[in-house]
PDB file of C-alpha atoms in Angstrom:
ATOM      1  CA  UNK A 167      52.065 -66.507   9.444  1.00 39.00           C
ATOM      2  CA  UNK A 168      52.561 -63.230   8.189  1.00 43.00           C
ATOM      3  CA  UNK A 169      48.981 -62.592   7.142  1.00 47.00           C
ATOM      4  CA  UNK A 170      47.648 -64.087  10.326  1.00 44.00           C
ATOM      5  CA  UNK A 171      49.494 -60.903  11.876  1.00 48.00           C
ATOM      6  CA  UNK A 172      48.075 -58.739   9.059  1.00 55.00           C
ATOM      7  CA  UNK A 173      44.627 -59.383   9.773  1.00 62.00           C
ATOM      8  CA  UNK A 174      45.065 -59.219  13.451  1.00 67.00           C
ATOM      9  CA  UNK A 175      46.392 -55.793  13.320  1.00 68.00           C
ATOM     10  CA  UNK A 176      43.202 -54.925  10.646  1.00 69.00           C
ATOM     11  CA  UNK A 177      41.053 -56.495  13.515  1.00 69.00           C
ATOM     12  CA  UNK A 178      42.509 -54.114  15.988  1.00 70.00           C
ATOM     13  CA  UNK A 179      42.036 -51.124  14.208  1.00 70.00           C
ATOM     14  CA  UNK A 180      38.247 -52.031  13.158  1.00 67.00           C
ATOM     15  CA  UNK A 181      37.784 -52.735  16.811  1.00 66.00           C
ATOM     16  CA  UNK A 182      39.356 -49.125  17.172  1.00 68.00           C
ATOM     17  CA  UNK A 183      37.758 -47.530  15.371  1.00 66.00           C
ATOM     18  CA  UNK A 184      34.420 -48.558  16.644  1.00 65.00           C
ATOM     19  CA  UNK A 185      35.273 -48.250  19.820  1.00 63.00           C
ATOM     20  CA  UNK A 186      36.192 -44.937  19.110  1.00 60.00           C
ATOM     21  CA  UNK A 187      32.885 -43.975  17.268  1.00 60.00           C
ATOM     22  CA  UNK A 188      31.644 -45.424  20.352  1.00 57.00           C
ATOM     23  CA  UNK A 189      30.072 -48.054  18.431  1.00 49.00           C
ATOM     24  CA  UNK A 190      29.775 -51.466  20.385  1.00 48.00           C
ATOM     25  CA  UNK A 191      28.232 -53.943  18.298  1.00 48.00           C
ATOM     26  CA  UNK A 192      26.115 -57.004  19.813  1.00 47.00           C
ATOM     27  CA  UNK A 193      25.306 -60.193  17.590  1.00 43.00           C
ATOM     28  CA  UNK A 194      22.058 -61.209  17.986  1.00 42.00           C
ATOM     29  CA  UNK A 195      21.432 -65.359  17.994  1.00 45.00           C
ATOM     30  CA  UNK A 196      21.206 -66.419  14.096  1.00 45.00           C
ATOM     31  CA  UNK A 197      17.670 -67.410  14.611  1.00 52.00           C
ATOM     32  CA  UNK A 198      14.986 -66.150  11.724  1.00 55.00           C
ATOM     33  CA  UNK A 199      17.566 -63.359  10.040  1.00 65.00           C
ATOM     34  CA  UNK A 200      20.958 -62.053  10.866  1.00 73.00           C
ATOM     35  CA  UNK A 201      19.877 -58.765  11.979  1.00 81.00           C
ATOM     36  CA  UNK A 202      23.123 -57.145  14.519  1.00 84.00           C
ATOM     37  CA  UNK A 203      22.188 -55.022  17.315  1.00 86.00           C
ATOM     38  CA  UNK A 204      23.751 -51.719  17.375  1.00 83.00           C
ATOM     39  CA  UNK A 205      24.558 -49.482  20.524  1.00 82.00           C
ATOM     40  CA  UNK A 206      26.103 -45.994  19.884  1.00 77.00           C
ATOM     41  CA  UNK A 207      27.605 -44.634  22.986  1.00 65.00           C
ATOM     42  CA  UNK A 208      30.626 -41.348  23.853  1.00 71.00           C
ATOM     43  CA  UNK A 209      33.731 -42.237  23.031  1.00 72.00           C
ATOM     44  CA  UNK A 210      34.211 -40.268  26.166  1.00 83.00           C
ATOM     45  CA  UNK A 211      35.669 -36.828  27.643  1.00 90.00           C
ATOM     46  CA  UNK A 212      38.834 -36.557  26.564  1.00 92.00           C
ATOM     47  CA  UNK A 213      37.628 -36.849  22.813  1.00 92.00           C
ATOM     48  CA  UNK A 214      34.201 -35.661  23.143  1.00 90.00           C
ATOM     49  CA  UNK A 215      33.603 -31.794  24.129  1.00 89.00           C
ATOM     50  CA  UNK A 216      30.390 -29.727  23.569  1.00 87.00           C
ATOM     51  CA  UNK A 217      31.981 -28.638  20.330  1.00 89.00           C
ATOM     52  CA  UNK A 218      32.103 -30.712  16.859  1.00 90.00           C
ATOM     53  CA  UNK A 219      34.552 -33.482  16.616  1.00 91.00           C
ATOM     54  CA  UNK A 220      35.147 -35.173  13.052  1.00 91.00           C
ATOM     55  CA  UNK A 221      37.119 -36.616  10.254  1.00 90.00           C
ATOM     56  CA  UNK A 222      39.530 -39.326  12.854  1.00 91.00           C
ATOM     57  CA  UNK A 223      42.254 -40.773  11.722  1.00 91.00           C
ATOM     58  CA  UNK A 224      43.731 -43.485  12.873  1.00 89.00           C
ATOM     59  CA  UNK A 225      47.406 -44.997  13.282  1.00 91.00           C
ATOM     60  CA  UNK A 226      47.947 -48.574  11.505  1.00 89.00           C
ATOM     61  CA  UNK A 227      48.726 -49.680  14.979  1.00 90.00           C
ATOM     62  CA  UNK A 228      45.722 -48.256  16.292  1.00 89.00           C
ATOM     63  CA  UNK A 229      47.592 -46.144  18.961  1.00 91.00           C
ATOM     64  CA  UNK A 230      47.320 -42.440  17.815  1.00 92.00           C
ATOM     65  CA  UNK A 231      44.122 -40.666  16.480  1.00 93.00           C
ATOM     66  CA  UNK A 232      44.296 -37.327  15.110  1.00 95.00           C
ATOM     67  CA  UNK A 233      41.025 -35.912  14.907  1.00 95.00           C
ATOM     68  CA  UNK A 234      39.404 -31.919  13.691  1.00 94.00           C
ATOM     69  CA  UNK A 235      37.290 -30.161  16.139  1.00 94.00           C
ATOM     70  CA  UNK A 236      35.961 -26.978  16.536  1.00 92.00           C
ATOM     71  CA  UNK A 237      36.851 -26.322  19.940  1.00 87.00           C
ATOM     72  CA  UNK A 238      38.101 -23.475  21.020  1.00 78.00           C
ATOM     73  CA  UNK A 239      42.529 -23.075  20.894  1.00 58.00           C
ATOM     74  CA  UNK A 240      44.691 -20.693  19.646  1.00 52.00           C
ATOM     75  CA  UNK A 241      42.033 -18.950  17.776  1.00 49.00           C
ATOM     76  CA  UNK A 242      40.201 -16.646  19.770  1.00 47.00           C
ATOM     77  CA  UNK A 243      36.928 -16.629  17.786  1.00 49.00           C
ATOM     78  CA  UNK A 244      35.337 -20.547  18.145  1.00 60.00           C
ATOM     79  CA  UNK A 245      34.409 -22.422  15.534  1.00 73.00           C
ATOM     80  CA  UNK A 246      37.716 -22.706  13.824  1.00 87.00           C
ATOM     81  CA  UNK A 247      38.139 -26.577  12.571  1.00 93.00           C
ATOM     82  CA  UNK A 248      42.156 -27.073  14.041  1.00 94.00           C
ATOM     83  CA  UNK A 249      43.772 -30.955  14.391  1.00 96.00           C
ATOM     84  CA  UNK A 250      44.401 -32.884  17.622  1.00 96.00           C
ATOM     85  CA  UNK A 251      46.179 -35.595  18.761  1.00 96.00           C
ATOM     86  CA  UNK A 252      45.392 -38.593  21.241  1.00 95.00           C
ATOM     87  CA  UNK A 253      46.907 -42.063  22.326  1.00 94.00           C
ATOM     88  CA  UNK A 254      45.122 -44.821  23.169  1.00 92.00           C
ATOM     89  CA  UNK A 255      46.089 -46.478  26.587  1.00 92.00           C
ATOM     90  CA  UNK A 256      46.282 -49.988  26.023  1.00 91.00           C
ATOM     91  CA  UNK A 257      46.173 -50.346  30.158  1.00 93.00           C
ATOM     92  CA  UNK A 258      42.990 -48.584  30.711  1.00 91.00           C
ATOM     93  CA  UNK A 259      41.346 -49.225  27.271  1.00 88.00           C
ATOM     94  CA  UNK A 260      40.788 -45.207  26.549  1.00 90.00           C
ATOM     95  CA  UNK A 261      42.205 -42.628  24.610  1.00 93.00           C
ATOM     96  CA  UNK A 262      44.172 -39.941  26.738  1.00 95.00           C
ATOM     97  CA  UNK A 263      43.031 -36.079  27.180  1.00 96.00           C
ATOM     98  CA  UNK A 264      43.453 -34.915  23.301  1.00 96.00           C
ATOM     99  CA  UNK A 265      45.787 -31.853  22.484  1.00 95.00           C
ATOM    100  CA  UNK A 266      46.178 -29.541  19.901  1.00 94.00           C
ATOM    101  CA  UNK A 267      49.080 -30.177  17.158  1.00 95.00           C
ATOM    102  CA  UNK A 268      51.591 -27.594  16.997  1.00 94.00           C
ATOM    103  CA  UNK A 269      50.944 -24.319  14.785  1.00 92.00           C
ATOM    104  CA  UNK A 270      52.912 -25.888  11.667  1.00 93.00           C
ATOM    105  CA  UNK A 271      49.534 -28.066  11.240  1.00 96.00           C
ATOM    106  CA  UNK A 272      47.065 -25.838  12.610  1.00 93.00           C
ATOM    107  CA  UNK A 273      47.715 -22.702  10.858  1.00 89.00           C
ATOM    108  CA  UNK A 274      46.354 -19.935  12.502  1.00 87.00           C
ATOM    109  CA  UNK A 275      42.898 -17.746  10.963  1.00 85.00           C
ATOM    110  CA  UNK A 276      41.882 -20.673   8.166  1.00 88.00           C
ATOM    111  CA  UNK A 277      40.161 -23.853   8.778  1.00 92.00           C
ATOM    112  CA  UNK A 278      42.924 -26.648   9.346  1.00 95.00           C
ATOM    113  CA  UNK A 279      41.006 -30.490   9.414  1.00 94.00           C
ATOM    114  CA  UNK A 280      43.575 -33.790   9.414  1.00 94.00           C
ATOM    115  CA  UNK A 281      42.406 -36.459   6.281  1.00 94.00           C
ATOM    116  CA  UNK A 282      44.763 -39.133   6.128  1.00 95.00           C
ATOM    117  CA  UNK A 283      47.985 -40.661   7.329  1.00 94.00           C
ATOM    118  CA  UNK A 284      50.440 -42.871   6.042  1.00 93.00           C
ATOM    119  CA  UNK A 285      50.080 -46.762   7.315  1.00 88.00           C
ATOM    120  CA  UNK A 286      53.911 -45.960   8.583  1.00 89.00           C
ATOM    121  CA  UNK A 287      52.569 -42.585  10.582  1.00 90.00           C
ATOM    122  CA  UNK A 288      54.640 -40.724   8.728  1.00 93.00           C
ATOM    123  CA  UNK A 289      52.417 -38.740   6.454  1.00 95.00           C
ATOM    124  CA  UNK A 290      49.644 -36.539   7.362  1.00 96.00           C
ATOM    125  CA  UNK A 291      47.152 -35.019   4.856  1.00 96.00           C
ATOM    126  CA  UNK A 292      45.722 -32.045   5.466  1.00 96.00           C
ATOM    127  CA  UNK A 293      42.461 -30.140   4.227  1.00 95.00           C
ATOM    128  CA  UNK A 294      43.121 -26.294   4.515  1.00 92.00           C
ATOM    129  CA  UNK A 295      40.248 -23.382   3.935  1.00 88.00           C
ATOM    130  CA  UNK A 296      42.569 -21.116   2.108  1.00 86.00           C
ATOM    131  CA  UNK A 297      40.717 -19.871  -0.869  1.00 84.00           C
ATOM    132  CA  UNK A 298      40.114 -22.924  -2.911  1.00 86.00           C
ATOM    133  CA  UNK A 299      40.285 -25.383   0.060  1.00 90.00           C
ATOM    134  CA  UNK A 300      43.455 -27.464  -0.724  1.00 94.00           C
ATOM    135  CA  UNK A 301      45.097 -30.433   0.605  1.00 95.00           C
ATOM    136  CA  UNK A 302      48.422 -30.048   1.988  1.00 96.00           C
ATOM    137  CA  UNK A 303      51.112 -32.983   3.266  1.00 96.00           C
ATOM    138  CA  UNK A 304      53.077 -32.821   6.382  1.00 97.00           C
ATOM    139  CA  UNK A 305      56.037 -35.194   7.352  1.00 96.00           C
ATOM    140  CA  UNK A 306      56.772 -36.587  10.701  1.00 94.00           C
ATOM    141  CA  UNK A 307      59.850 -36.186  11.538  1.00 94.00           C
ATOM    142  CA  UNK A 308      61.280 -37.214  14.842  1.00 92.00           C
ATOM    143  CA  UNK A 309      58.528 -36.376  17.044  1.00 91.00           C
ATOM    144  CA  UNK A 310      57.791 -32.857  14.617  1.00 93.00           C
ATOM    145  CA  UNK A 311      55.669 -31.989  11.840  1.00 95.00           C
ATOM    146  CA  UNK A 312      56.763 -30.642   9.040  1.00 96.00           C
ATOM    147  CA  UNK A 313      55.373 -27.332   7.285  1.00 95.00           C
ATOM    148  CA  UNK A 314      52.744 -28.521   5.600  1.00 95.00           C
ATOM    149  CA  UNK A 315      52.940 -28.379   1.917  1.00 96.00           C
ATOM    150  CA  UNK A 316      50.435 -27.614  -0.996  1.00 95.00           C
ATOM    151  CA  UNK A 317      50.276 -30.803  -2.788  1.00 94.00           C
ATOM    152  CA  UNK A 318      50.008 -30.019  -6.653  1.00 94.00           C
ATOM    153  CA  UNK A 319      48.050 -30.622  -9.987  1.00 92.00           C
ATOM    154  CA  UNK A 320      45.998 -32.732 -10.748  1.00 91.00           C
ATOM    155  CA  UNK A 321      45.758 -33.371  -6.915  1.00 89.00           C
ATOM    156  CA  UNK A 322      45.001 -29.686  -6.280  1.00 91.00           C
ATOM    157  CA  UNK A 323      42.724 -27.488  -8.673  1.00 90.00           C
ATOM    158  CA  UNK A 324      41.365 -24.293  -8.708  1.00 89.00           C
ATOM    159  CA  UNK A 325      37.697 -26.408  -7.014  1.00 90.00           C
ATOM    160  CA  UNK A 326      38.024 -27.321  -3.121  1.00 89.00           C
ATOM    161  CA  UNK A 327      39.672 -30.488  -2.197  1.00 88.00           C
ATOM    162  CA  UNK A 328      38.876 -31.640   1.195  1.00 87.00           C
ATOM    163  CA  UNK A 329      39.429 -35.040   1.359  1.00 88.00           C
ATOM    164  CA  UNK A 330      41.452 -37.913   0.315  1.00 88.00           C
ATOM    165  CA  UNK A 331      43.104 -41.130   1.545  1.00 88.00           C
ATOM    166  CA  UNK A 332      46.902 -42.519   1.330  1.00 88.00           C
ATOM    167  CA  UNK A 333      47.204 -46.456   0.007  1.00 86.00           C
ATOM    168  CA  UNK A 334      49.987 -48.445   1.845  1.00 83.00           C
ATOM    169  CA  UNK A 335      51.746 -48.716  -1.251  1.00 81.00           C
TER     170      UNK A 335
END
């Protein structure tokens, strides 16, 4: 029973995360080969701006993606990457109007991109452009962010880190 629940959630987020990529994906008849048909479409306004959008992440229960963009915010020069934040609405099947995080993740005049979080939602991994591009950790708690902290040997060096991934164990 359990891991018919396991995989259900796993389906969810798949089907998330496409959806979110704006991937919908169309099985052709298994005639001749089992070619799939592939449609890319927006994810959508409230994600999708005339600016970059990259690196989502994705809650284990598929209703919070935190997502870098380089849209303009606190910074008054664009082009700064900083983190936001949106909820999927289960009612109308989209994500809500994204936000920035607060300035404890995206720390003003450096480049501030989200990498991972913690299946629980807890933990948040952060890339930041200070000189040698390091990741950094930040811990929910309540409804707050922690300061994010500089994670340490061997996970940091003195070459750029900028990505990385959290297992559930």
């Amino acid at each position: 029973m359990q891991i018919i629940t396991i995989s259900q959630k796993i389906k969810k987020i798949f089907y998330l995360l496409l959806m979110m990529l704006g991937i919908i994906i169309q099985a052709k008849s298994q005639t001749d080969d089992d070619s799939v048909k592939v449609t890319i479409t927006n994810a959508g306004e409230t994600i999708n701006t005339a600016f970059d959008e990259f690196a989502p992440v994705i809650s284990a229960d598929g209703l919070m993606m935190i997502f870098t963009s380089r849209r303009p915010g606190m910074e008054s020069k664009q082009g700064m990457e900083n983190v936001y934040v949106s909820y999927y609405n289960d009612t109308t099947k989209k994500w809500t109007e994204a936000k920035m995080m607060e300035k404890t993740i995206n720390q003003p005049g450096r480049n501030n991109s989200a990498i991972a979080l913690s299946n629980d939602g807890q933990r948040m991994l952060l890339y930041r452009g200070d000189p040698d591009g390091n990741i950094y950790e930040s811990i929910l708690k309540g409804v707050d962010w922690s300061e994010p902290v500089k994670l340490p040997a061997p996970i940091n060096s003195n070459k750029q880190e900028s990505s990385a991934s959290i297992s559930p164990d």
